[in-house]
Short mmCIF file of C-alpha atoms in Angstrom, two decimals:
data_model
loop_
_atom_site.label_atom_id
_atom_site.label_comp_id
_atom_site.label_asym_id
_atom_site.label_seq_id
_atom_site.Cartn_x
_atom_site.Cartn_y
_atom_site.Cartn_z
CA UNK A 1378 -63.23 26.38 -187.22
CA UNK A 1379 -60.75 26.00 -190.16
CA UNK A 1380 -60.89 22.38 -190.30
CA UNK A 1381 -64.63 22.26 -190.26
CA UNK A 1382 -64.69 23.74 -194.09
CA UNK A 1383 -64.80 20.54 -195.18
CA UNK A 1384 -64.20 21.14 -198.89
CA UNK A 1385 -63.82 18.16 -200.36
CA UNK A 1386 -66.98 17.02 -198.75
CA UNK A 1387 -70.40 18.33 -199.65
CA UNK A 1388 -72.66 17.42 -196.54
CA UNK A 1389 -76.27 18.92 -196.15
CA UNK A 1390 -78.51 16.17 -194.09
CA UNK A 1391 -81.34 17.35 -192.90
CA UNK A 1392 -81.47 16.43 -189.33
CA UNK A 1393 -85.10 14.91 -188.60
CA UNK A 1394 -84.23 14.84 -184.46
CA UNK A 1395 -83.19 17.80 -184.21
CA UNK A 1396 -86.76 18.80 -185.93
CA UNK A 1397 -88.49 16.67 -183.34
CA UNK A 1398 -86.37 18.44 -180.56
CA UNK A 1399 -86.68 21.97 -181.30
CA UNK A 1400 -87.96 23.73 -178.11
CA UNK A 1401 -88.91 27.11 -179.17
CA UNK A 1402 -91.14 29.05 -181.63
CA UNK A 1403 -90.06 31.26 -184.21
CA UNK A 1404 -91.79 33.89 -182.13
CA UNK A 1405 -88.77 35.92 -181.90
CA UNK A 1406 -87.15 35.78 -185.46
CA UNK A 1407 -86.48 39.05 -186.69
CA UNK A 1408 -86.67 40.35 -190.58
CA UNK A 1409 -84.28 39.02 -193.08
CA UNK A 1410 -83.16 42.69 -193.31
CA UNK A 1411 -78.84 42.84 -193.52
CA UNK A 1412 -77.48 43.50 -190.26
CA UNK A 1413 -76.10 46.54 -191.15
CA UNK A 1414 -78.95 48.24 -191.71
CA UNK A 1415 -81.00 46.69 -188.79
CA UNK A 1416 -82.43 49.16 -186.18
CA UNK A 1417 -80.84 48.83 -183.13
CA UNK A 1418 -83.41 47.51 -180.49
CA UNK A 1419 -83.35 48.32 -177.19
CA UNK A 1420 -80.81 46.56 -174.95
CA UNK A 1421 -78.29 46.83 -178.15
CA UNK A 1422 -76.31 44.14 -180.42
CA UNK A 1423 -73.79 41.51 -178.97
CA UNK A 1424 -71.50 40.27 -181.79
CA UNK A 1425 -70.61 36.63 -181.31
CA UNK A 1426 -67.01 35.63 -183.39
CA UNK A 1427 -67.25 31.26 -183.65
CA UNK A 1428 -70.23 29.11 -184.59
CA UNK A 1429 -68.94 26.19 -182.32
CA UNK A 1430 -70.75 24.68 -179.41
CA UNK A 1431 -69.83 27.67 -177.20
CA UNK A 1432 -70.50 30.47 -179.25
CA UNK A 1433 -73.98 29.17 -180.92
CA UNK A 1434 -75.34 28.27 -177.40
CA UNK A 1435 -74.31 31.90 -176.06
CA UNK A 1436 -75.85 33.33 -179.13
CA UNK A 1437 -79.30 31.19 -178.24
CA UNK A 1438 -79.73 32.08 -174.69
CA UNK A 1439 -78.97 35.63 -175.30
CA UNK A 1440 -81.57 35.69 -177.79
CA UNK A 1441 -84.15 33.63 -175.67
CA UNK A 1442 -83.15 35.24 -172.16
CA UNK A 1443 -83.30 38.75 -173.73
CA UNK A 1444 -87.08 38.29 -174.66
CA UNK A 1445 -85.65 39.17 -178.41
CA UNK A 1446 -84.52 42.63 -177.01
CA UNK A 1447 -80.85 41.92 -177.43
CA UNK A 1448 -79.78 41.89 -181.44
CA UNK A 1449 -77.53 39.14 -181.57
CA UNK A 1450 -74.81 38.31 -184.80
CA UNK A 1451 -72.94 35.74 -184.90
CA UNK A 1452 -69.84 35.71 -187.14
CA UNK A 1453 -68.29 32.24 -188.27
CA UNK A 1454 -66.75 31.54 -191.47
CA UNK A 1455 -68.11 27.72 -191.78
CA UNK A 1456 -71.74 26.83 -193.27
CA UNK A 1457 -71.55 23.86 -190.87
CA UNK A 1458 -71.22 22.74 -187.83
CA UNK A 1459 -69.17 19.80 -187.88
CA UNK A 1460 -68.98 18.09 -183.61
CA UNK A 1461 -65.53 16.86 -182.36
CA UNK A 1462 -67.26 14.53 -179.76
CA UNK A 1463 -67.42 11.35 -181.44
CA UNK A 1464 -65.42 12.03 -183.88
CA UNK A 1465 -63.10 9.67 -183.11
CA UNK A 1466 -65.74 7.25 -183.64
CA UNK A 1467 -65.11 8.23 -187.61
CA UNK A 1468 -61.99 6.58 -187.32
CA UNK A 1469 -62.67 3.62 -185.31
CA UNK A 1470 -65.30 3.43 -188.48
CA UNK A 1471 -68.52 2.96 -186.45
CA UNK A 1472 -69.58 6.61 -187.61
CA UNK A 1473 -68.92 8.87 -190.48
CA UNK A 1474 -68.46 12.53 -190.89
CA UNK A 1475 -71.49 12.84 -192.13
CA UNK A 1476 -73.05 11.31 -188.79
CA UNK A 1477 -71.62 14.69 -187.08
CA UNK A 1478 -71.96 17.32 -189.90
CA UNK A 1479 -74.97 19.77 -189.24
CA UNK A 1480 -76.31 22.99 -190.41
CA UNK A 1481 -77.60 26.03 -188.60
CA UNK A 1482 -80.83 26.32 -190.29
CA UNK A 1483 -83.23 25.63 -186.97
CA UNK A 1484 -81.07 27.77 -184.37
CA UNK A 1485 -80.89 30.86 -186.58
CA UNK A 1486 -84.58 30.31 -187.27
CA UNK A 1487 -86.10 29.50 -183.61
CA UNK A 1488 -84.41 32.93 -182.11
CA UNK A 1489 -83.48 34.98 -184.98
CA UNK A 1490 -80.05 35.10 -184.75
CA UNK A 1491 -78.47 37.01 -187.65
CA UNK A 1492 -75.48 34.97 -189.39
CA UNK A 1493 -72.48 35.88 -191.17
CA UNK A 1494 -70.38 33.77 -193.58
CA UNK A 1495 -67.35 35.02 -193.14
CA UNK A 1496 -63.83 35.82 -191.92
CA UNK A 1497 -62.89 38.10 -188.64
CA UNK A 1498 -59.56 40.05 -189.69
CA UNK A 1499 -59.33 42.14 -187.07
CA UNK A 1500 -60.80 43.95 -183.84
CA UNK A 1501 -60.87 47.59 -183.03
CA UNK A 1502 -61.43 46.82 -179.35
CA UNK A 1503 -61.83 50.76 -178.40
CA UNK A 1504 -64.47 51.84 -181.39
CA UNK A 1505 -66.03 48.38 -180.87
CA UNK A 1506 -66.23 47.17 -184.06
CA UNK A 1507 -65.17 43.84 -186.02
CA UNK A 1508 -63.43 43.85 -189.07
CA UNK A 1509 -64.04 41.10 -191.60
CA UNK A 1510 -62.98 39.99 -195.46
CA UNK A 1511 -65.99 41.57 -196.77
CA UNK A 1512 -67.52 44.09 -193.64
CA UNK A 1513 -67.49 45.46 -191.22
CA UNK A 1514 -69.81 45.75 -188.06
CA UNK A 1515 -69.87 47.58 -184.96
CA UNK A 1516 -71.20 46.01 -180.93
CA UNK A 1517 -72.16 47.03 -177.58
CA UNK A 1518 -70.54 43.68 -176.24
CA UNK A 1519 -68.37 41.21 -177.79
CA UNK A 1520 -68.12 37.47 -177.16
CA UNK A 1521 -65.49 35.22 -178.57
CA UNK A 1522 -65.89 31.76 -178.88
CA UNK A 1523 -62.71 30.68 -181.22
CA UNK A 1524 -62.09 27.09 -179.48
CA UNK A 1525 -58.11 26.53 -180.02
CA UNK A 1526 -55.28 27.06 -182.43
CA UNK A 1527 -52.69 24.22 -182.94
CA UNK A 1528 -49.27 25.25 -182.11
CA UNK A 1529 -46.57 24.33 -184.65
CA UNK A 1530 -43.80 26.33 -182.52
CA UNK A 1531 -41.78 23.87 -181.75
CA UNK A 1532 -42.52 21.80 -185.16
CA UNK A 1533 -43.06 24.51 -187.44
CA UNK A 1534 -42.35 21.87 -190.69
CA UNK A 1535 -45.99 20.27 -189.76
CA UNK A 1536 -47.42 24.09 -189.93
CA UNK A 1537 -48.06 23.97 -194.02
CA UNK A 1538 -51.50 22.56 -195.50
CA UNK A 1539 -49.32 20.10 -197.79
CA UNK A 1540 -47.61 18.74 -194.62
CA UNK A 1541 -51.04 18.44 -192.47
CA UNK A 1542 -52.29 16.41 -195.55
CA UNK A 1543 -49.57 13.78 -195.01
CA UNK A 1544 -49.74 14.22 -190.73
CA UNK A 1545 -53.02 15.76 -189.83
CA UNK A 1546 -53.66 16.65 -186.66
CA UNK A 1547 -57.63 15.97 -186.73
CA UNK A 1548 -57.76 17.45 -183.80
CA UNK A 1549 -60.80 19.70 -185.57
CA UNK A 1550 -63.19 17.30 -186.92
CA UNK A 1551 -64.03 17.79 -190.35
CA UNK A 1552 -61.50 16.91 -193.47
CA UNK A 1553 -58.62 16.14 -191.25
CA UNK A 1554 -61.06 12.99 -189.78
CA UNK A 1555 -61.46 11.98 -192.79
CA UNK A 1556 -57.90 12.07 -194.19
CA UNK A 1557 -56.85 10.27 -190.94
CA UNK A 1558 -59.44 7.28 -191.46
CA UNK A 1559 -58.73 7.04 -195.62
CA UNK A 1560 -55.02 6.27 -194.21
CA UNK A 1561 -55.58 4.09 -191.46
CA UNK A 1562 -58.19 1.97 -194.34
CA UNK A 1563 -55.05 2.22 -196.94
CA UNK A 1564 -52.30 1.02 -194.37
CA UNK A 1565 -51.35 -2.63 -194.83
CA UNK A 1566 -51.76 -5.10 -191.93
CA UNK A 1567 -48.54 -5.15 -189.46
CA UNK A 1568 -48.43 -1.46 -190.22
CA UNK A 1569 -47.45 0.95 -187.42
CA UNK A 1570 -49.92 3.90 -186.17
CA UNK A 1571 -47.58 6.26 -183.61
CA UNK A 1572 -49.64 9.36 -182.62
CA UNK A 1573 -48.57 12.41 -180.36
CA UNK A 1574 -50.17 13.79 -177.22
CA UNK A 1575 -49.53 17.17 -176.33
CA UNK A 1576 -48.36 18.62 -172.58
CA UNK A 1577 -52.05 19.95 -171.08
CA UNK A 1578 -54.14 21.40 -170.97
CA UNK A 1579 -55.16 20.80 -174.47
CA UNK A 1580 -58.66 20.37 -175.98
CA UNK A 1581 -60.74 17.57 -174.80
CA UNK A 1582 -58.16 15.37 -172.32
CA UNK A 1583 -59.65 12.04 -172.15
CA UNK A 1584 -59.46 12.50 -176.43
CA UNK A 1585 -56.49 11.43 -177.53
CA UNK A 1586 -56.45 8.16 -175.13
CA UNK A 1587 -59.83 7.51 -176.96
CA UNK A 1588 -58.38 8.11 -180.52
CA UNK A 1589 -55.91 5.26 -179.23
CA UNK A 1590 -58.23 2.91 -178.64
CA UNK A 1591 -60.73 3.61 -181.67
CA UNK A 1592 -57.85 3.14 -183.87
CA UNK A 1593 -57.08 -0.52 -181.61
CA UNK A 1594 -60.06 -1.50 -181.76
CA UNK A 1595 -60.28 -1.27 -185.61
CA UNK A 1596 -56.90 -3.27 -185.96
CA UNK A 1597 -58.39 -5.39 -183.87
CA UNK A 1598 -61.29 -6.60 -186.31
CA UNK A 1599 -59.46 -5.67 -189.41
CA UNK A 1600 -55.95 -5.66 -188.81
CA UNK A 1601 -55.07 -7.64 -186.15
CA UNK A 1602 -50.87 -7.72 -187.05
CA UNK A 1603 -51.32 -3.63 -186.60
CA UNK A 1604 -49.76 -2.18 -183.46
CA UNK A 1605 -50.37 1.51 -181.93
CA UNK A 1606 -47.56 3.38 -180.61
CA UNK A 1607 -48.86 6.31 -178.35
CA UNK A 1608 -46.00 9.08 -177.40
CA UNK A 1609 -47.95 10.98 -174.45
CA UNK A 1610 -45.74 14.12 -173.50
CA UNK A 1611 -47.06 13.58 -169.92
CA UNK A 1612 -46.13 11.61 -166.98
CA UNK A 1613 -49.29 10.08 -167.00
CA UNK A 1614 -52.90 9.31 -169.06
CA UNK A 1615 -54.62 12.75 -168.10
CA UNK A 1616 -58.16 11.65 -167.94
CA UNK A 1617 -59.65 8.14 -166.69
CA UNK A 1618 -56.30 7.00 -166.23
CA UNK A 1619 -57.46 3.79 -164.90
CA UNK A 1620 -60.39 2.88 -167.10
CA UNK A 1621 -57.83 3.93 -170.26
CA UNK A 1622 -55.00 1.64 -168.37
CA UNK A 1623 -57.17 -1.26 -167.99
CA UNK A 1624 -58.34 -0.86 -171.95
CA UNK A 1625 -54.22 -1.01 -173.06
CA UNK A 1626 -53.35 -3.75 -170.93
CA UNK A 1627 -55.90 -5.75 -171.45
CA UNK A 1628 -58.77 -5.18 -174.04
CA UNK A 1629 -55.67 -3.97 -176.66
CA UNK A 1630 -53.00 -6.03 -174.54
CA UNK A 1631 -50.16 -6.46 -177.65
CA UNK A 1632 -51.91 -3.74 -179.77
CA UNK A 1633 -51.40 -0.46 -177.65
CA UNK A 1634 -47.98 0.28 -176.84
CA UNK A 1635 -48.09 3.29 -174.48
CA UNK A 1636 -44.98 5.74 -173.79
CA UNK A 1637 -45.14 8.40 -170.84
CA UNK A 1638 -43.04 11.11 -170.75
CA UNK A 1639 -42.19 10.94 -174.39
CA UNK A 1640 -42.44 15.03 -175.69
CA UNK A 1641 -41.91 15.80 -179.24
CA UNK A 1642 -38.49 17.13 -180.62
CA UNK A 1643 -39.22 16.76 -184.43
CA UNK A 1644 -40.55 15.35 -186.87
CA UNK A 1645 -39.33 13.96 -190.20
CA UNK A 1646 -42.28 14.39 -192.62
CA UNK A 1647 -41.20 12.60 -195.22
CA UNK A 1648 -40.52 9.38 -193.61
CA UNK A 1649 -43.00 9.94 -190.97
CA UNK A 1650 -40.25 9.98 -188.30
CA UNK A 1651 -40.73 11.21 -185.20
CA UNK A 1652 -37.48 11.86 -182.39
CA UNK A 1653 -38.47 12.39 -178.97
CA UNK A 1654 -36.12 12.71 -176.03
CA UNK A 1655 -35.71 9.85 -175.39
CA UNK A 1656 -36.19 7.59 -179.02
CA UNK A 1657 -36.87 8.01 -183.04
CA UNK A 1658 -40.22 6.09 -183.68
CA UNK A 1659 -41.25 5.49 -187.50
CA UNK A 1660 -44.72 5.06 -188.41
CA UNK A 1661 -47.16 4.03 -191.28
CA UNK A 1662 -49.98 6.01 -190.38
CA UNK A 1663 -48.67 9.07 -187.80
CA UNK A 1664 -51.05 11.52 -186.13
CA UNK A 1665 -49.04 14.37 -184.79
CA UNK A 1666 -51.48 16.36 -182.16
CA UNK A 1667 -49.71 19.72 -181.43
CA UNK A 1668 -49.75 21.88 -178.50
CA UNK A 1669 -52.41 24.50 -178.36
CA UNK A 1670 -53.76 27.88 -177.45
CA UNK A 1671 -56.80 30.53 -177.70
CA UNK A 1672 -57.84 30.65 -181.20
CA UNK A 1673 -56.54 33.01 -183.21
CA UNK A 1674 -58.97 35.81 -182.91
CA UNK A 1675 -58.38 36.29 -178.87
CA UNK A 1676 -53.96 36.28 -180.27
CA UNK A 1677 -55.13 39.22 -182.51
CA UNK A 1678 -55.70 41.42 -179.79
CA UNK A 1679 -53.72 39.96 -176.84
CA UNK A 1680 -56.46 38.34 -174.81
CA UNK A 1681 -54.25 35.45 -174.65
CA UNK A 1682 -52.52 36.97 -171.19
CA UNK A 1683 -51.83 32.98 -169.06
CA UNK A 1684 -48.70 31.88 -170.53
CA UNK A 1685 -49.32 33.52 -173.90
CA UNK A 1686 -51.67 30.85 -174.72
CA UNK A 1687 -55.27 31.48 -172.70
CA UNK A 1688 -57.75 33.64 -171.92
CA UNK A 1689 -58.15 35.43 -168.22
CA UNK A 1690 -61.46 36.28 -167.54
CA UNK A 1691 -63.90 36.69 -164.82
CA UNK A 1692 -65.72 33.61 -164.41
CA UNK A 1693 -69.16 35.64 -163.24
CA UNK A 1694 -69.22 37.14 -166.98
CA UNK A 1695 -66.34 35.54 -168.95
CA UNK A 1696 -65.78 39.05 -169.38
CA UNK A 1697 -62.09 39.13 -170.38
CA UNK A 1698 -59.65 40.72 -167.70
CA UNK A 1699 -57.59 42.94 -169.97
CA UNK A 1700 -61.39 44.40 -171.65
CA UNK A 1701 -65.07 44.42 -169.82
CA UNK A 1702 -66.81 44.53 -172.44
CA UNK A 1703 -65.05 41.61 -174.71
CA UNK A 1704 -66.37 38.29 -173.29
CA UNK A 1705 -64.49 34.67 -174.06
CA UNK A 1706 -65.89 31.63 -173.63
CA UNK A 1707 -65.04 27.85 -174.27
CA UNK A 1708 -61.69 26.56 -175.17
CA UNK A 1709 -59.62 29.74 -174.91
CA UNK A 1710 -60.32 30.42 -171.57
CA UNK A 1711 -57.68 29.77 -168.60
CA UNK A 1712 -59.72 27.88 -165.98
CA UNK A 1713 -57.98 24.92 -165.12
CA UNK A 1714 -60.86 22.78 -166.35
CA UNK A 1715 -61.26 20.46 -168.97
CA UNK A 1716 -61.96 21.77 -172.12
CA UNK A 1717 -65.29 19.78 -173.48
CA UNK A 1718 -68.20 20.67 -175.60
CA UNK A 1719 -69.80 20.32 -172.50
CA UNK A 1720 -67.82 22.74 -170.46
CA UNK A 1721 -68.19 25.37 -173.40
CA UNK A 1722 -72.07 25.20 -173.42
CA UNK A 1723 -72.13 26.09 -169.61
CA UNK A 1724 -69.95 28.59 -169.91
CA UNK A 1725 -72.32 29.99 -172.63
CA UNK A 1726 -74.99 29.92 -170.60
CA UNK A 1727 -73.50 31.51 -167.75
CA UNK A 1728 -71.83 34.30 -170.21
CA UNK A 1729 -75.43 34.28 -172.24
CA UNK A 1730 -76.85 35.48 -168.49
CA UNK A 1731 -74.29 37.72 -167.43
CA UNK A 1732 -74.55 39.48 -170.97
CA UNK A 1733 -78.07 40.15 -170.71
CA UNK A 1734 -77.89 41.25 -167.12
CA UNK A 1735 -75.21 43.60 -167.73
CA UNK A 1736 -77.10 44.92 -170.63
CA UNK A 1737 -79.96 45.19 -168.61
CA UNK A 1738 -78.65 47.79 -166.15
CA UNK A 1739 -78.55 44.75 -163.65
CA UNK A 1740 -75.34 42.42 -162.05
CA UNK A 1741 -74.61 38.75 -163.19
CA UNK A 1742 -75.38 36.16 -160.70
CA UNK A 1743 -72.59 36.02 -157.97
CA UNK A 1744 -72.64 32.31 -157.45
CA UNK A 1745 -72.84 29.89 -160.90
CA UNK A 1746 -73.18 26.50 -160.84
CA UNK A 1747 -72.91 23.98 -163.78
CA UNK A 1748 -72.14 20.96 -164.85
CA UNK A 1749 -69.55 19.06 -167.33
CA UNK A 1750 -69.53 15.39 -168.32
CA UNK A 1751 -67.32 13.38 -171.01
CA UNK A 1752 -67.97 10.25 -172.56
CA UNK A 1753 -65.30 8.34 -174.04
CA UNK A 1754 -66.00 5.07 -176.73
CA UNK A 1755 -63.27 2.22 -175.88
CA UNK A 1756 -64.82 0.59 -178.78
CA UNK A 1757 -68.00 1.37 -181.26
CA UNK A 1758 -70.37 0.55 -178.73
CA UNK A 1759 -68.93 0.30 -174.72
CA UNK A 1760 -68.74 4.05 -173.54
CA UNK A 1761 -67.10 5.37 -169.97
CA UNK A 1762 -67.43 8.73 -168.38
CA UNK A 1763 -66.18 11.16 -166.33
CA UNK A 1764 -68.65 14.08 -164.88
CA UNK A 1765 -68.33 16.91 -162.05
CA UNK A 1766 -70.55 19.53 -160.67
CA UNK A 1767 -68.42 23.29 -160.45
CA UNK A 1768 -69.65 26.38 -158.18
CA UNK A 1769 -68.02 29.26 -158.16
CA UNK A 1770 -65.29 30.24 -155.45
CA UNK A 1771 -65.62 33.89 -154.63
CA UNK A 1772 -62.46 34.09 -152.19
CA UNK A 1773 -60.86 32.54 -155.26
CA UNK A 1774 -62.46 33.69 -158.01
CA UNK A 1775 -62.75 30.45 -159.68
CA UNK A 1776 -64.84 27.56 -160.51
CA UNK A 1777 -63.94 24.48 -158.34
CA UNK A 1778 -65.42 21.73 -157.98
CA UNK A 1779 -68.16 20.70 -155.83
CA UNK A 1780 -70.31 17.88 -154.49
CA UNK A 1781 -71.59 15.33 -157.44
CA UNK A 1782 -70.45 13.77 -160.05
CA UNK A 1783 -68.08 10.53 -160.56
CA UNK A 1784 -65.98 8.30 -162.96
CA UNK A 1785 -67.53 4.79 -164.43
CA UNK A 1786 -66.00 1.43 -162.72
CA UNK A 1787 -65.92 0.02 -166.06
CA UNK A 1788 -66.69 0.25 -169.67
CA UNK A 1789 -70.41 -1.10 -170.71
CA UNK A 1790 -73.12 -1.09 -173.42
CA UNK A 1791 -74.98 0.71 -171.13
CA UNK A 1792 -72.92 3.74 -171.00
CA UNK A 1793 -72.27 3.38 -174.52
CA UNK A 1794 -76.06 4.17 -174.92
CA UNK A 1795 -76.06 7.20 -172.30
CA UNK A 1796 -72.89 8.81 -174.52
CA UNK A 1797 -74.97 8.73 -177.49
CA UNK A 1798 -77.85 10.39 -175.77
CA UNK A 1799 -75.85 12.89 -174.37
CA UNK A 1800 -74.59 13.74 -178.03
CA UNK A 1801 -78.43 14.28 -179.56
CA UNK A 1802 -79.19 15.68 -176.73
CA UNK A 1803 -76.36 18.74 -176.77
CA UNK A 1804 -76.64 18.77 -180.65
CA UNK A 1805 -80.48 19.80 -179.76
CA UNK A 1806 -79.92 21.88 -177.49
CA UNK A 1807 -77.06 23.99 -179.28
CA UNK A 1808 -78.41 23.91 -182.56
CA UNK A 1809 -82.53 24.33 -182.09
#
């Protein structure tokens, strides 16, 4: 979580529904006392590396499964928790960062979960323990929750923090959002937004088509000479193509120009240039959204084993193919899903289960079920979605997906409402 640091922004909001929400007693919080002098209880520790949506809710459940029997740490190097759903919202301007910016306070309270403030260096995968900038720590059983890491490979010029500040990504919400919005406010009207889509999988797919028409929709009130140029490295719009077709042909008809099949070559930072294959596009405002892969911490020690970018795992456990006892959940993994907040939280859960059966002398549950849905804002307040119900294949050894589920017929108030529920109502149930 890098770009959730935020440090040019100073954000602690106490969250009053998230009070109202909490679920659980403090029955099962443990004593303040560090964590590496903690007695070890019964059923041992599980280290958790990432403080995101996948890796807090795995650390919850394991706590609140194991009856408080299973010590549970969770390492992540940001004091907040900063959500990428909705953030596009921040720069559509109907929301600001500090709309999405929480802190861990009530989780780590509610199921004493011990916390760590800092930064994994490395992995010692066969004495168990994690290395860190100031300590170390040993584990019975490992989960890592990193999300992604953007890929500068093939555009290695955008990799420095002085060239991010001029072409952020914000693909992690936090001070990237906020650069992004500060230039959109600063460019003139008739200016020229061009952002860059990524080959998937990538994080979140339906995102970036909703970034296009957040942005849109703001020229649209405020700067209505604006145009936005989207360069989509795929044949096609990934995720509600039709509900994101109908918003750029009509709803943003001579606002949205979108380009299939347009992958990046290079870009020319200073003149925020950008040559594809087929064209040189120059922008005002551009928003270059890289390729991706498992976070760093799975790279460190090779868990990255699909195309040198995700994580292999057995979907019963998200117990990583290449170790048993390392688990990876969330973004990282290789699943052929999409990768949502959503999608990370059930595989939590399902992990969260598996980890406390295992531990438990017993055998995860052979057939999962869950579900994943996405809501995406054509403007600040009409919402569409896209949801599916996934069991688990064992001839294949996969999730697929099964019976249920759906994609709206058309963008409404209405669903607008239902996204925003959705978002208290996984903020609550990640972080309480």
């Amino acid at each position: 979580m890098d770009d959730n640091s935020m440090e040019n922004t100073t954000i602690n909001r106490p969250r009053r529904r998230l009070i109202k929400a909490a679920a659980y007693t403090s029955a099962l919080i443990v004593s303040n006392t560090s964590f590496a002098r903690a007695s070890k209880p019964p059923l041992g520790r599980v280290v958790i590396i990432g403080g995101g949506y996948a890796g807090t809710t795995a650390a919850k459940y394991i706590r609140m499964w194991s009856m408080g029997n299973i010590e549970t740490v969770v390492i992540e190097q940001s004091s907040q928790f900063v959500s990428c759903p909705l953030s596009n919202l921040v720069l559509g301007g109907s929301k600001s960062i500090h709309d999405l910016t929480f802190g861990y306070d009530l989780v780590k309270k509610n199921h004493g979960i011990q916390w760590v403030n800092d930064t994994v260096t490395s992995i010692d995968a066969d004495k168990k323990r994690v290395r860190m900038a100031r300590d170390e720590l040993s584990y019975d059983r490992l989960v890592i929750a990193p999300g992604v890491d953007v890929n500068y490979e093939k555009i290695p010029n955008l990799a420095s923090a002085e060239a991010q500040a001029l072409i952020p990504h914000a693909w992690k919400a936090g001070w990237q959002t906020v650069n992004l919005r500060a230039q959109l406010e600063a460019m003139p009207d008739g200016g020229v937004f061009v952002m860059t889509i990524p080959k998937a999988p990538y994080r979140c797919p339906p995102g970036p088509y909703e970034r296009a028409c957040q942005v849109a929709s703001y020229f649209k009130a405020h700067k209505p000479k604006s145009k936005v140029i989207v360069l989509d490295a795929n044949p096609e719009i990934t995720s509600k193509k039709g509900l994101f077709n109908q918003a750029f042909m009509q709803t943003y008809a001579g606002i949205v120009d979108y380009r299939p099949n347009n992958d990046i070559v290079s870009v020319d930072v200073a003149h925020k240039t950008v040559t594809t294959e087929f064209e040189q596009v120059k922008a005002d405002v551009l928003n270059v959204i890289p390729p991706q892969r498992a976070g760093k911490v799975a790279q460190s020690i090779g868990l990255n084993n699909v195309d040198q970018r995700w994580c292999e795992v057995d979907f019963l456990s998200y117990a990583s193919t290449l170790h048993s006892d390392i688990h990876v959940i969330g973004d990282s993994v290789s699943a052929g899903l999409p990768k949502s907040a959503h999608m990370a939280t059930s595989q939590a859960r399902v992990c969260a289960a598996a980890v406390v059966a295992l531990m438990s002398g017993d055998q995860p549950d052979p057939t999962p079920v869950f579900a994943n849905t996405c809501y995406s804002f054509i403007d600040d307040r009409q919402a569409v979605h896209v949801a599916h119900v996934y069991r688990y294949d064992a001839a294949k050894k996969i999730m697929v997906p099964a019976e249920g589920g759906g994609v709206s017929t058309a963008p409404s108030d209405q669903e607008g409402q239902y996204a925003f529920a959705w978002a208290n109502n996984i903020w609550s149930d990640v972080l309480t």
